[in-house]
Short mmCIF file of C-alpha atoms and ligand atoms in Angstrom, two decimals:
data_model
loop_
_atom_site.label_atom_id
_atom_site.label_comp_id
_atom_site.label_asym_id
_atom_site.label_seq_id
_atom_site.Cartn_x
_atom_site.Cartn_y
_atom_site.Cartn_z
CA UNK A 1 -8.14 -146.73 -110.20
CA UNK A 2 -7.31 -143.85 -107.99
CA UNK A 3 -7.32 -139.90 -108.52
CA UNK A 4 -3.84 -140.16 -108.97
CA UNK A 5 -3.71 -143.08 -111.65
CA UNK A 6 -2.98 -141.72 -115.61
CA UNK A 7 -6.07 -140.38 -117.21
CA UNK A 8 -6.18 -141.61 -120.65
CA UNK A 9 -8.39 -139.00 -121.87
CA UNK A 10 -6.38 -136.77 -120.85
CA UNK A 11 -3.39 -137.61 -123.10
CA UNK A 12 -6.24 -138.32 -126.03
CA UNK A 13 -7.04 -134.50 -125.60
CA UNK A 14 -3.46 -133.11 -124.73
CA UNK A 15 -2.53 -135.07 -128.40
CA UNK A 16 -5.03 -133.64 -130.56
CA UNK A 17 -4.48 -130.07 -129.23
CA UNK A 18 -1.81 -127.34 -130.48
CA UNK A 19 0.32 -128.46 -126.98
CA UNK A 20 2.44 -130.79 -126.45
CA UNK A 21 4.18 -131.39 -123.10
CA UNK A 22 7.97 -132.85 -124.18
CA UNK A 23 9.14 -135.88 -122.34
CA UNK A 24 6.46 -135.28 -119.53
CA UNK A 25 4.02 -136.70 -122.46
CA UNK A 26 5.64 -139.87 -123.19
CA UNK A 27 5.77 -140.70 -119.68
CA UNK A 28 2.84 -140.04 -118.84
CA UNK A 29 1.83 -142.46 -121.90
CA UNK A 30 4.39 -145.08 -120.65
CA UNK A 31 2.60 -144.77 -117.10
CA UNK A 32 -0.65 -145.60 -118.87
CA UNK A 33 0.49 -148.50 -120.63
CA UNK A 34 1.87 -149.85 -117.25
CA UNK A 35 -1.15 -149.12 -115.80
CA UNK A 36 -3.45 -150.69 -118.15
CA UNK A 37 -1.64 -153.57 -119.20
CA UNK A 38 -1.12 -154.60 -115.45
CA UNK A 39 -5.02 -154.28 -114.97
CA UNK A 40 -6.38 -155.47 -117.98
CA UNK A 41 -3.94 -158.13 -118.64
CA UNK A 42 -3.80 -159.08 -115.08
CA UNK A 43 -0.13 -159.79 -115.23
CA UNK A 44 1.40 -161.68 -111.73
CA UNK A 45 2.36 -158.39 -110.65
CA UNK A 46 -1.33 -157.66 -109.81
CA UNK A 47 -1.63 -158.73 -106.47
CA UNK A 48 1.33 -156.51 -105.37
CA UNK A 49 0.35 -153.74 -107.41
CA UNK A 50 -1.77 -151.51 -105.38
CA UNK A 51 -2.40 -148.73 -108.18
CA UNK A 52 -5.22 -150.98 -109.70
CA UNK A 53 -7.69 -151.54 -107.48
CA UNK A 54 -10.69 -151.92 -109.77
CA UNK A 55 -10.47 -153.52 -112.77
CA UNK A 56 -10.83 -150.68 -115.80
CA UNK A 57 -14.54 -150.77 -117.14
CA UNK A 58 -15.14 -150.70 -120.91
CA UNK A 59 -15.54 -147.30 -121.46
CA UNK A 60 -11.60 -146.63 -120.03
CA UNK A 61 -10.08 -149.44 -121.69
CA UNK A 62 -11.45 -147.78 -125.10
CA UNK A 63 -10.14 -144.28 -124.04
CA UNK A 64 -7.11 -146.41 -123.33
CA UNK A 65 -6.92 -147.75 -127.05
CA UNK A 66 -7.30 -144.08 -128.23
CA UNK A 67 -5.01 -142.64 -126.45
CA UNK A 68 -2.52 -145.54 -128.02
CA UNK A 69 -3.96 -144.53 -131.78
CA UNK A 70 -3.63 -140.67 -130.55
CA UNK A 71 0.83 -141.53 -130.42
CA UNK A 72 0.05 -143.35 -134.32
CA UNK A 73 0.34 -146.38 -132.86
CA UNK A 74 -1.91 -149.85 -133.64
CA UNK A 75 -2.55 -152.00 -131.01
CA UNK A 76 -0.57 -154.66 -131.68
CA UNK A 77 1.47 -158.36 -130.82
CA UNK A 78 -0.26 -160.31 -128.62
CA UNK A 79 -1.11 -157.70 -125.55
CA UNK A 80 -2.92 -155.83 -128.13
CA UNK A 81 -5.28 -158.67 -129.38
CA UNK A 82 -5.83 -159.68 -126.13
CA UNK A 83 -7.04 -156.17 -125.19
CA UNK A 84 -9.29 -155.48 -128.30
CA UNK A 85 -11.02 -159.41 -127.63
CA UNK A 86 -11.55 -157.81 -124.17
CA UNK A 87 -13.09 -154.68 -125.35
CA UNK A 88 -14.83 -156.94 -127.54
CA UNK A 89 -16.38 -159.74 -125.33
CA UNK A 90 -17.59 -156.10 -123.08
CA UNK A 91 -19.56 -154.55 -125.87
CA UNK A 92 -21.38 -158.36 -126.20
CA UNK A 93 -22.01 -158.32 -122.50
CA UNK A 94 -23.50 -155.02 -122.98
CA UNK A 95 -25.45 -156.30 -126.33
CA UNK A 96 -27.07 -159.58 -124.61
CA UNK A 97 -27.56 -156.82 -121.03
CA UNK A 98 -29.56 -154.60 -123.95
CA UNK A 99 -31.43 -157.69 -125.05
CA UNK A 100 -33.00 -158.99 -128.15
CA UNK A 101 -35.94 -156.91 -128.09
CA UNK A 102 -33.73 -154.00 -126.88
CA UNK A 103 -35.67 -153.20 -123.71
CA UNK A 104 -32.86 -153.55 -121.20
CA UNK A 105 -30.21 -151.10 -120.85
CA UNK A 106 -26.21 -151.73 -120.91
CA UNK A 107 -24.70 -152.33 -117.64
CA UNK A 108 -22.42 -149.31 -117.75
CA UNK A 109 -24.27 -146.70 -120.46
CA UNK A 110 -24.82 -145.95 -124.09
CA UNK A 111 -21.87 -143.40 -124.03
CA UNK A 112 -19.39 -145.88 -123.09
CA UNK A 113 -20.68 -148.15 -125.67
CA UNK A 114 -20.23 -146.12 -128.36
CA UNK A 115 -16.63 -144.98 -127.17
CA UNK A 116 -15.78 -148.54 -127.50
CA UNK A 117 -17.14 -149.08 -130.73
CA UNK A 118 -15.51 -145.74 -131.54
CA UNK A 119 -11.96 -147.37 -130.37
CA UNK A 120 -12.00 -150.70 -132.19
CA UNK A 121 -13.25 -148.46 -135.52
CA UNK A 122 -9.97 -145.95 -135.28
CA UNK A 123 -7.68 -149.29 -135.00
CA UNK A 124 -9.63 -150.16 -137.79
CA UNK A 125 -11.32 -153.03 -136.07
CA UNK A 126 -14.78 -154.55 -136.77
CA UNK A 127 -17.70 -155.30 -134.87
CA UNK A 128 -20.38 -157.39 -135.94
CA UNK A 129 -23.75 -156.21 -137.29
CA UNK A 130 -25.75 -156.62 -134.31
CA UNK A 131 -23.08 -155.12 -131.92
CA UNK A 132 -23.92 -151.50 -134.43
CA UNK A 133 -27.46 -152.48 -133.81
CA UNK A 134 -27.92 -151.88 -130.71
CA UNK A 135 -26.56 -148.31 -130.65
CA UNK A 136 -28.64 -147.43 -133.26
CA UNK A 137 -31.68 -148.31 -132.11
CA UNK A 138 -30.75 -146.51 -129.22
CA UNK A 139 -30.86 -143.61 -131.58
CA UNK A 140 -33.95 -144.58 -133.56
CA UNK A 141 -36.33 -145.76 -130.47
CA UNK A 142 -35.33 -142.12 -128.75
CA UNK A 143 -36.43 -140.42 -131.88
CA UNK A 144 -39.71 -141.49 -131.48
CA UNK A 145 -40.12 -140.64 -127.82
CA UNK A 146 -41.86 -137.32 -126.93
CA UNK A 147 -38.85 -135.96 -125.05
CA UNK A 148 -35.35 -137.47 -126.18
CA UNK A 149 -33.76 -139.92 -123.54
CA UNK A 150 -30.06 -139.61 -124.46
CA UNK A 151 -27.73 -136.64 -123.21
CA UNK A 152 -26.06 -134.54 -125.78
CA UNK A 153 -22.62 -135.87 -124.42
CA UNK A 154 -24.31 -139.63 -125.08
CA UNK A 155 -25.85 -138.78 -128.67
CA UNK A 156 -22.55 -136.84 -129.89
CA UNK A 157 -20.40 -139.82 -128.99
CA UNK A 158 -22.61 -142.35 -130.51
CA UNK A 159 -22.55 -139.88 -133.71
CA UNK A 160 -18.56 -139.95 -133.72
CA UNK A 161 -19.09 -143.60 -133.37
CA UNK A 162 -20.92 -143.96 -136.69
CA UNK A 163 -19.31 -141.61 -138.43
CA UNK A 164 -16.11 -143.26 -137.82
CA UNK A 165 -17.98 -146.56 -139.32
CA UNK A 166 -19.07 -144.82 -142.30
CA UNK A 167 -16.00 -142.92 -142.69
CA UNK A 168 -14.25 -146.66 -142.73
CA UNK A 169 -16.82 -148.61 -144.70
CA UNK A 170 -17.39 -150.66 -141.65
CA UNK A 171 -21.00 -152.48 -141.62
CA UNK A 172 -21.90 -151.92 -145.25
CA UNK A 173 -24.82 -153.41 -144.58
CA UNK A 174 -26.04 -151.15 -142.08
CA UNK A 175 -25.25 -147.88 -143.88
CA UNK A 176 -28.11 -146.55 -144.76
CA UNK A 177 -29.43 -146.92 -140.80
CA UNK A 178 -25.67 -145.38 -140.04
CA UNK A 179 -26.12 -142.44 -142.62
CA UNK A 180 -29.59 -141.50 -141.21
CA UNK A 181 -28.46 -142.11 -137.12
CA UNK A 182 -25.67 -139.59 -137.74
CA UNK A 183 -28.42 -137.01 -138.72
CA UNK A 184 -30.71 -137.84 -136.50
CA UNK A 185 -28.13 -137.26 -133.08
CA UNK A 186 -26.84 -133.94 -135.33
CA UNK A 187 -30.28 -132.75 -135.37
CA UNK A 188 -30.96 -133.46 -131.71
CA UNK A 189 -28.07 -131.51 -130.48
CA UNK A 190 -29.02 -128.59 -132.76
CA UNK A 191 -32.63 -128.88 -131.06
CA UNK A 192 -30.99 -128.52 -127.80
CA UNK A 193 -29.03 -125.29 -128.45
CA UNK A 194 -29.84 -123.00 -125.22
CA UNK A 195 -30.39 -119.15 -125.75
CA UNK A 196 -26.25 -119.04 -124.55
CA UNK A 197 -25.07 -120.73 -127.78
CA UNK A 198 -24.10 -123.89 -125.74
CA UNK A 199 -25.38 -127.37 -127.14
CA UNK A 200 -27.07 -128.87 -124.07
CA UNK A 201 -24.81 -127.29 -121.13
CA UNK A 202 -21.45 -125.94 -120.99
CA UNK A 203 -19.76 -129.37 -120.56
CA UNK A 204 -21.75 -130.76 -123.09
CA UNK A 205 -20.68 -128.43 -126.28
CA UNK A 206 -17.36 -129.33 -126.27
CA UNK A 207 -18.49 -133.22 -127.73
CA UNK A 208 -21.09 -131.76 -129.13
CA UNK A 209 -19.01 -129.59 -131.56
CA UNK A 210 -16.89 -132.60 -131.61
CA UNK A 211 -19.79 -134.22 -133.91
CA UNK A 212 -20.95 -131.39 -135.81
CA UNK A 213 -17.39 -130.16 -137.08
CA UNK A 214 -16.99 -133.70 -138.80
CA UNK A 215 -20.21 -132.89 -141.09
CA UNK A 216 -19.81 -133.06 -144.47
CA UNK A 217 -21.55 -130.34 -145.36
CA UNK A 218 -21.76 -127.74 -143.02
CA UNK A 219 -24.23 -125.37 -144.39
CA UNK A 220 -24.90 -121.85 -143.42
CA UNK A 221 -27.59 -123.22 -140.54
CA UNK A 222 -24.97 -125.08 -138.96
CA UNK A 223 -22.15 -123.11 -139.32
CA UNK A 224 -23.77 -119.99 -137.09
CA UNK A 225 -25.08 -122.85 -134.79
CA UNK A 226 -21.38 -123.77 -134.04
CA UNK A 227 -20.16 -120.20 -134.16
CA UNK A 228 -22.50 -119.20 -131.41
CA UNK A 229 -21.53 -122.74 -129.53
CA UNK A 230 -17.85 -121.67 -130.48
CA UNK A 231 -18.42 -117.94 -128.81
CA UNK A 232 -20.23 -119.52 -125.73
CA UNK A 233 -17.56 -121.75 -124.83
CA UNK A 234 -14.71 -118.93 -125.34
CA UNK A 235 -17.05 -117.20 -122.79
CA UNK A 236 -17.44 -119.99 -120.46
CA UNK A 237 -13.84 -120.28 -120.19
CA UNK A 238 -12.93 -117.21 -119.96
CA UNK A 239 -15.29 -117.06 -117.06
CA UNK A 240 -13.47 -119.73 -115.66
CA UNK A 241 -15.72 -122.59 -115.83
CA UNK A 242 -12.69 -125.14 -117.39
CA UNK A 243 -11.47 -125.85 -114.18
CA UNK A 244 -11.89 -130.08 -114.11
CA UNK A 245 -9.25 -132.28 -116.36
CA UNK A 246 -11.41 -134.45 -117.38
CA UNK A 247 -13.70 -131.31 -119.29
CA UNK A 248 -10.69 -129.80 -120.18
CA UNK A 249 -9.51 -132.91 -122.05
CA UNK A 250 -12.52 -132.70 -124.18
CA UNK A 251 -12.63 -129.03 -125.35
CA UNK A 252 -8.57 -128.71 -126.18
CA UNK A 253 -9.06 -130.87 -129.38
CA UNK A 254 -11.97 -128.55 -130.23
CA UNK A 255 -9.91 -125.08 -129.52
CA UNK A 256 -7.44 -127.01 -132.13
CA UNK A 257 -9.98 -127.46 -134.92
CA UNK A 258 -9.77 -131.62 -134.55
CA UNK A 259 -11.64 -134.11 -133.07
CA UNK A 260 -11.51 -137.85 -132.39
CA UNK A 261 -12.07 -138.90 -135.75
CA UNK A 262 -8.66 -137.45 -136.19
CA UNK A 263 -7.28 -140.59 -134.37
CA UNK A 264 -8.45 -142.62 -138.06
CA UNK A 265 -5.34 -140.97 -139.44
CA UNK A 266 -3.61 -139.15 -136.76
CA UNK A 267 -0.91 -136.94 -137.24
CA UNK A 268 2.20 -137.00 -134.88
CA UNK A 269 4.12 -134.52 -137.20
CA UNK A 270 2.12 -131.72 -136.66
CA UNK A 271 3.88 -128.66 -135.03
CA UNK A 272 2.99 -128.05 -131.35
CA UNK A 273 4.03 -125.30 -128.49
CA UNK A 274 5.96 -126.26 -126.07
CA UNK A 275 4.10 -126.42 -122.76
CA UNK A 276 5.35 -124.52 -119.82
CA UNK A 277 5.53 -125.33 -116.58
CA UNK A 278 2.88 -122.66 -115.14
CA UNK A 279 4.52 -119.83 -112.80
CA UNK A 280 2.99 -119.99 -109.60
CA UNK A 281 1.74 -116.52 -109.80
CA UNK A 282 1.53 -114.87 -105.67
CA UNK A 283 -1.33 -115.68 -104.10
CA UNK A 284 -3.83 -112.64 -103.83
CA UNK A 285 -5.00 -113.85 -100.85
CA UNK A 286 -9.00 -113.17 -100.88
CA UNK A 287 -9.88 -111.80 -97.82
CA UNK A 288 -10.70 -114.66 -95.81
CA UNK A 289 -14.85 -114.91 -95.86
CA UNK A 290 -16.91 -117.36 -93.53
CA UNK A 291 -19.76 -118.21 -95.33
CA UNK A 292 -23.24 -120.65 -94.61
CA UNK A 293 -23.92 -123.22 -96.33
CA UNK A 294 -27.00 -125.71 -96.00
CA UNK A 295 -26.91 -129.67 -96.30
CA UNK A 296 -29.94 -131.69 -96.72
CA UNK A 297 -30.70 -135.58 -97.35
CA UNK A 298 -34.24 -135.85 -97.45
CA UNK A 299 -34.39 -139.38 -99.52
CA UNK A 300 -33.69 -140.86 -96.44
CA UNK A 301 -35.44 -141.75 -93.29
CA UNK A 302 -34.84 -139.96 -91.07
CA UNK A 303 -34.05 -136.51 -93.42
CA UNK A 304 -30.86 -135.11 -92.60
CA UNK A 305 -30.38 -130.91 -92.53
CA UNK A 306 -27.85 -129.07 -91.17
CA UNK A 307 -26.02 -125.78 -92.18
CA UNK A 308 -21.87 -125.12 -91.28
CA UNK A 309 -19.90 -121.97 -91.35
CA UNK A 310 -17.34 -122.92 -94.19
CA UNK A 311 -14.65 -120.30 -95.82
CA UNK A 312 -15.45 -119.04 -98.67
CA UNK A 313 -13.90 -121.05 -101.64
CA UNK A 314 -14.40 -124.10 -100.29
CA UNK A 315 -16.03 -127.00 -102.59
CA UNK A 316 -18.90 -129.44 -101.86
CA UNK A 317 -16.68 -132.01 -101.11
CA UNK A 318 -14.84 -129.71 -97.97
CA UNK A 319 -18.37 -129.32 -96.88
CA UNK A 320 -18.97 -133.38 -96.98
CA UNK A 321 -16.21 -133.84 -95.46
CA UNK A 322 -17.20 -131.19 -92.05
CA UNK A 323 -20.31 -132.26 -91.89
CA UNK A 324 -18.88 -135.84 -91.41
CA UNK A 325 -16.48 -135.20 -89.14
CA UNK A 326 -18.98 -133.38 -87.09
CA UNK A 327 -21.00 -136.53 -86.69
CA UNK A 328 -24.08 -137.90 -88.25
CA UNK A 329 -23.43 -137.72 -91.41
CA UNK A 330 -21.20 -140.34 -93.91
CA UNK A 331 -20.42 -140.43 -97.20
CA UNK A 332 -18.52 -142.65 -99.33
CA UNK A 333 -16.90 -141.41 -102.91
CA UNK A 334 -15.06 -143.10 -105.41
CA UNK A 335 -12.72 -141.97 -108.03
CA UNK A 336 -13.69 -141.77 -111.48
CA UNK A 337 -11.53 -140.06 -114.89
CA UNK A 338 -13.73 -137.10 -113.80
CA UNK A 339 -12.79 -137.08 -110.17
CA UNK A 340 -14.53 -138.32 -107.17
CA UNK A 341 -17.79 -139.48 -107.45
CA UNK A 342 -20.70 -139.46 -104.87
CA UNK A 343 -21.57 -143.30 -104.19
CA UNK A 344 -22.99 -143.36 -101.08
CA UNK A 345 -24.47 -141.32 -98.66
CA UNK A 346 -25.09 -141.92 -94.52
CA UNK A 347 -24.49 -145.77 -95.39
CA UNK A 348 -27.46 -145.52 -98.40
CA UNK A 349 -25.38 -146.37 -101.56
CA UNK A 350 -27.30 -145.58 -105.29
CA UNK A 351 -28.24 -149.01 -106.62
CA UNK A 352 -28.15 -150.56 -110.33
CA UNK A 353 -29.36 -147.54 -112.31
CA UNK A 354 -29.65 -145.02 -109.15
CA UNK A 355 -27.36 -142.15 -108.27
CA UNK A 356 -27.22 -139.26 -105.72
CA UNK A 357 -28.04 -136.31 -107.88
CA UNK A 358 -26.16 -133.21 -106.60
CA UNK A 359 -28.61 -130.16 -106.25
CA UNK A 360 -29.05 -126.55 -104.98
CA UNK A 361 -32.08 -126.48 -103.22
CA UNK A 362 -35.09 -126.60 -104.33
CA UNK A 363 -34.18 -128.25 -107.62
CA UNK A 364 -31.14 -127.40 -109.84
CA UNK A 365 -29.25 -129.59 -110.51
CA UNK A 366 -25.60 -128.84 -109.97
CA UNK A 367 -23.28 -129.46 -113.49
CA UNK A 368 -20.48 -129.95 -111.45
CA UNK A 369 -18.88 -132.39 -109.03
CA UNK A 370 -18.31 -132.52 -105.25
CA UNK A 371 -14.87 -131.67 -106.11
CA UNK A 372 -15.11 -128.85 -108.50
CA UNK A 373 -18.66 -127.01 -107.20
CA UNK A 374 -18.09 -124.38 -104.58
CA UNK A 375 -21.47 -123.63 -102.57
CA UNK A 376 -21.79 -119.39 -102.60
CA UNK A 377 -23.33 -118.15 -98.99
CA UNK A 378 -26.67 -118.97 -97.79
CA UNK A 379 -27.18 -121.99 -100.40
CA UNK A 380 -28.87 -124.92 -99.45
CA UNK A 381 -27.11 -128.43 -101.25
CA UNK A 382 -29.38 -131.03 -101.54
CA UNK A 383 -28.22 -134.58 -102.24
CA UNK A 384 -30.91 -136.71 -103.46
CA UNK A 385 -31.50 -140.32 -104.40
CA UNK A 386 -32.68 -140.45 -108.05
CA UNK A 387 -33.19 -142.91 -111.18
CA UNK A 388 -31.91 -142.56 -114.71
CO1 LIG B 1 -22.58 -137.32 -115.35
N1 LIG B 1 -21.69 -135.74 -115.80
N2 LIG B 1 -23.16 -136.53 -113.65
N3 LIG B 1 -23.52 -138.99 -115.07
N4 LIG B 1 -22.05 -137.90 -117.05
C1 LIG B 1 -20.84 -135.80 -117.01
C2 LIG B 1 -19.44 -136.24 -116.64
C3 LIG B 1 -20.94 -134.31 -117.51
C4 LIG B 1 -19.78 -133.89 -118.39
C5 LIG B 1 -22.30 -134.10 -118.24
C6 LIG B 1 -22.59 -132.67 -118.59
O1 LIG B 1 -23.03 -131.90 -117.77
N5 LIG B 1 -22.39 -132.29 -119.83
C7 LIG B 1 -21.04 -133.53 -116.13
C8 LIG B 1 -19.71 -133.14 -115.46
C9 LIG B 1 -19.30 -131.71 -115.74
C10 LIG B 1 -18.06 -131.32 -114.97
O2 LIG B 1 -17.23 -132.08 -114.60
N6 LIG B 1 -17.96 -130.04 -114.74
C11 LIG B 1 -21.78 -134.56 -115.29
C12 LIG B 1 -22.45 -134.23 -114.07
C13 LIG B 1 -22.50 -132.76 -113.69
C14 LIG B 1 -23.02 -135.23 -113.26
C15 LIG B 1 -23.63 -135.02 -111.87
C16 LIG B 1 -22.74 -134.21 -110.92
C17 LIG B 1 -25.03 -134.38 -112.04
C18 LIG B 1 -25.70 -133.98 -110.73
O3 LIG B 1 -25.87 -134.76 -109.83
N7 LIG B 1 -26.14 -132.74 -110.63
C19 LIG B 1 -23.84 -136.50 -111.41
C20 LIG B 1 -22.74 -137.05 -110.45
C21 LIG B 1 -23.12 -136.85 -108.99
C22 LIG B 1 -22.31 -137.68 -108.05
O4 LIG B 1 -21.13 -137.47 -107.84
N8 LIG B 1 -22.97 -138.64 -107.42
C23 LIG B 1 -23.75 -137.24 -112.70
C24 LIG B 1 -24.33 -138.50 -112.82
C25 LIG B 1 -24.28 -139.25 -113.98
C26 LIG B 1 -25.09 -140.55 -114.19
C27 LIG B 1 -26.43 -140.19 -114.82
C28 LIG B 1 -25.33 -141.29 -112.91
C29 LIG B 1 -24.20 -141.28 -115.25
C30 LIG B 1 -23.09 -142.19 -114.64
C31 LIG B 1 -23.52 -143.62 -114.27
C32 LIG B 1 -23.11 -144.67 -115.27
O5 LIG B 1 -22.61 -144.42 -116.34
N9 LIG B 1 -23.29 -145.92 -114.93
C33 LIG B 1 -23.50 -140.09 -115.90
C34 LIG B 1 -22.89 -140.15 -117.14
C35 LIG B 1 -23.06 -141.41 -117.96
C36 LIG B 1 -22.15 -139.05 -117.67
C37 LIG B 1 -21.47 -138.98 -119.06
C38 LIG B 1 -22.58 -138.86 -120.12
C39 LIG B 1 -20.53 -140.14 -119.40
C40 LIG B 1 -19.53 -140.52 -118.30
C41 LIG B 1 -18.67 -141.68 -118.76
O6 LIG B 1 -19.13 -142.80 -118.85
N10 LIG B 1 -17.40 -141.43 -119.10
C42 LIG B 1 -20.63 -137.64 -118.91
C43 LIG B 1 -20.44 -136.90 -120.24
C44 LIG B 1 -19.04 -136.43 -120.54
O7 LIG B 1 -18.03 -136.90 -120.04
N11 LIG B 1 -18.95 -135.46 -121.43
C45 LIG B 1 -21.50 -136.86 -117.88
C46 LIG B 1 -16.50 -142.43 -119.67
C47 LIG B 1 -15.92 -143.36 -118.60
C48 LIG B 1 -14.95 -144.33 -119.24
O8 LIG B 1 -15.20 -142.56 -117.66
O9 LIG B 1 -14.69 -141.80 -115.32
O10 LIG B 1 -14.96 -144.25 -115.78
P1 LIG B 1 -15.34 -142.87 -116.06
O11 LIG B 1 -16.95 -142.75 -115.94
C49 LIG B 1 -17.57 -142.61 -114.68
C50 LIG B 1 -17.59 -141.17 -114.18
O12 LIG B 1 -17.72 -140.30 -115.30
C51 LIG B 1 -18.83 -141.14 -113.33
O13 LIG B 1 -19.69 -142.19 -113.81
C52 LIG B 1 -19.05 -142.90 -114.87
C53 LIG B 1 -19.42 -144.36 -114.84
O14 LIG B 1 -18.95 -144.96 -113.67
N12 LIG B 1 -19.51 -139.86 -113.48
C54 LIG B 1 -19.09 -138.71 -112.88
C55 LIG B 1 -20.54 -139.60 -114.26
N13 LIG B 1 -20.85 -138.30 -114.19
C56 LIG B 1 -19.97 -137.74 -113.34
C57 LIG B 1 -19.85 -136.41 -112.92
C58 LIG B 1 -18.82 -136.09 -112.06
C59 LIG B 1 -18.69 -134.67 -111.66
C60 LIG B 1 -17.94 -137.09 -111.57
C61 LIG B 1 -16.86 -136.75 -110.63
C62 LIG B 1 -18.07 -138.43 -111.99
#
């Protein structure tokens, strides 16, 4: 995948909000089937197909299958079995990685397992007993910790997950366990509503209200709890902080009132506005500011720090990319549905379970990527090597 490859969330979100972008959309959907099929299905056009580098991981294959449901289609004929035995044989990868007595982890993460049990449910596709099982002891061993292990982002998607089984009578067996997960990750991300109304952080609500709009009964408790979320995020946005697709792609089915339990029965009828090609409006050119900025490495040996005079504007990554150019410093990135993502830093790249954590100095961490965050003057960046 590169930065330039189809984003299959991005169509998911595009066809659950009130827009719709005419025959732009349907190519865009007829790129990603290209795109997928070739890497997935590893047709013989692979080798001389240079737009799939890496092979798509789980977690994109099922944002792949719902952005296929999100058009009202099944995936179907052979391609399509062959695809959902794929997603299939990943989740039991994941399920023996999480192991019997469930104290590994999954190779990739609990979020991407429940988006692909949350893509097979929607194409109204089983899984077996002890695929659900893992996931929800996921959910029940975190319950029990002191201080809760799984992100709001990772506990709202394994809640659409369930709900989406329950909603389906998948794994009648398991209901009851289902029934009392899907209150128990509601009831987490209503313990982590910050003093700002947003569930977790800003990026976060979005999926979070995602979850909590599909309760049955809302009550008056959770109906201010989302109103306040609602009012933060109108906020946040208005301040600007929507700038990444990826984000974006998750909050425009909220805006619309739906959310990916909408792909069960989606509905390709509904009336949508035209999108417009945006008017470049003239660039008010700010007046051009030099500002400092500080980068420091200090999981290494030896500890790199060095400030640069950057304009003002730039992001983290412009600064990355002058202090490498400069000289002792290197970087690698890769690029993810989010954009590119920090891998490796002066030659040191994170290992199984590691990452470079992006933070201003001393010790906040940043909620935005190298691409998107734009260091203000006199901050200090510090990129550190941490577990998770
Ligand atoms: Co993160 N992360 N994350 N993350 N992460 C999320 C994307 C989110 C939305 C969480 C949040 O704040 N609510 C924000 C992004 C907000 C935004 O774009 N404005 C976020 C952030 C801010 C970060 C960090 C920048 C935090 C920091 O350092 N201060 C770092 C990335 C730093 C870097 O570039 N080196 C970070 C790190 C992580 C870890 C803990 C390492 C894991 C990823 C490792 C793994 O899965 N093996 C992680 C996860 C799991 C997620 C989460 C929960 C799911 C991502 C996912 O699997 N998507 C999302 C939640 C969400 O999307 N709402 C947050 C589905 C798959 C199919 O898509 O593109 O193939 P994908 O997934 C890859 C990328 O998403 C990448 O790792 C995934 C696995 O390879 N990735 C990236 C993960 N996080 C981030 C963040 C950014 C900015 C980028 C470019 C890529």
């Amino acid at each position: 995948m590169d930065l330039l490859s189809p984003n299959p969330s991005i169509y998911v979100g595009l066809r659950l909000s009130s827009l719709q972008a005419g025959t732009q959309e349907d190519l865009y959907l007829h790129r990603l089937k290209l795109n997928y099929q070739q890497c997935l299905l590893g047709s013989a056009s692979r080798d001389d197909n240079s737009d799939c580098q890496d092979r798509p991981s789980m977690g994109q294959l099922a944002l792949y299958l719902l952005a296929v449901r999100a058009n009202c289609e099944f995936v179907r004929g052979h391609k399509g079995d062959r695809l959902v035995s794929q997603l299939k044989r990943f989740l039991e990868d994941e399920k023996k990685a999480i192991g019997h007595d469930h104290k590994g982890h999954p190779h990739t993460s609990y979020y991407q397992y429940s988006l692909g049990i949350l893509a097979l449910c929607v194409h109204q596709k089983r899984v077996h007993n002890d695929v659900v099982d893992k996931l929800l002891s996921a959910v029940e061993h975190d319950q029990n910790l002191y201080q809760s292990h799984l992100s709001v982002d990772t506990a709202a998607m394994a809640g659409l997950a369930f709900t989406c089984l329950e909603r389906s009578n998948f794994n009648p067996d398991q209901r009851e366990r289902i029934t009392k997960a899907i209150g128990t990750v509601r009831g987490k991300i209503l313990r982590d509503q910050t003093s700002s109304g947003h569930f977790g952080n800003v990026y976060s609500t979005p999926l979070a209200l995602q979850l909590l709009m599909t309760s049955p009964v809302p009550g008056v408790k959770l109906g201010l709890a989302c109103l306040q979320a609602r009012t933060a995020l109108l906020t946040s946005l208005q301040d600007g902080a929507f700038q990444n697709a990826l984000m974006i792609s998750q909050l425009l089915p909220v805006l619309n009132h739906k959310t990916y339990l909408d792909l069960i029965f989606p509905d390709c009828q509904a009336p949508r506005v035209l999108l417009r090609p945006t008017t470049e409006t003239p660039a008010v050119t700010p007046a051009l500011a030099i500002i400092n900025v500080t980068l420091k490495v200090s999981s290494l040996v030896p500890p790199y720090e060095q400030s640069f005079f950057v304009l003002s504007g730039s992001s983290l990554e412009d600064v990355l990319k002058m202090a490498q150019e400069l000289g002792r410093f290197t970087y690698e990135a890769q690029a993810s549905l989010s954009g590119p993502y920090l891998n490796s830093v002066m030659g040191k790249a994170a290992g199984e379970r590691e990452f470079w954590q992006l933070l201003q100095a001393p010790d906040i961490p940043l909620l935005q990527g190298i691409a998107d965050y734009r260091p203000k003057d006199g901050e200090t960046i510090e990129l550190r090597l941490v577990s998770w």
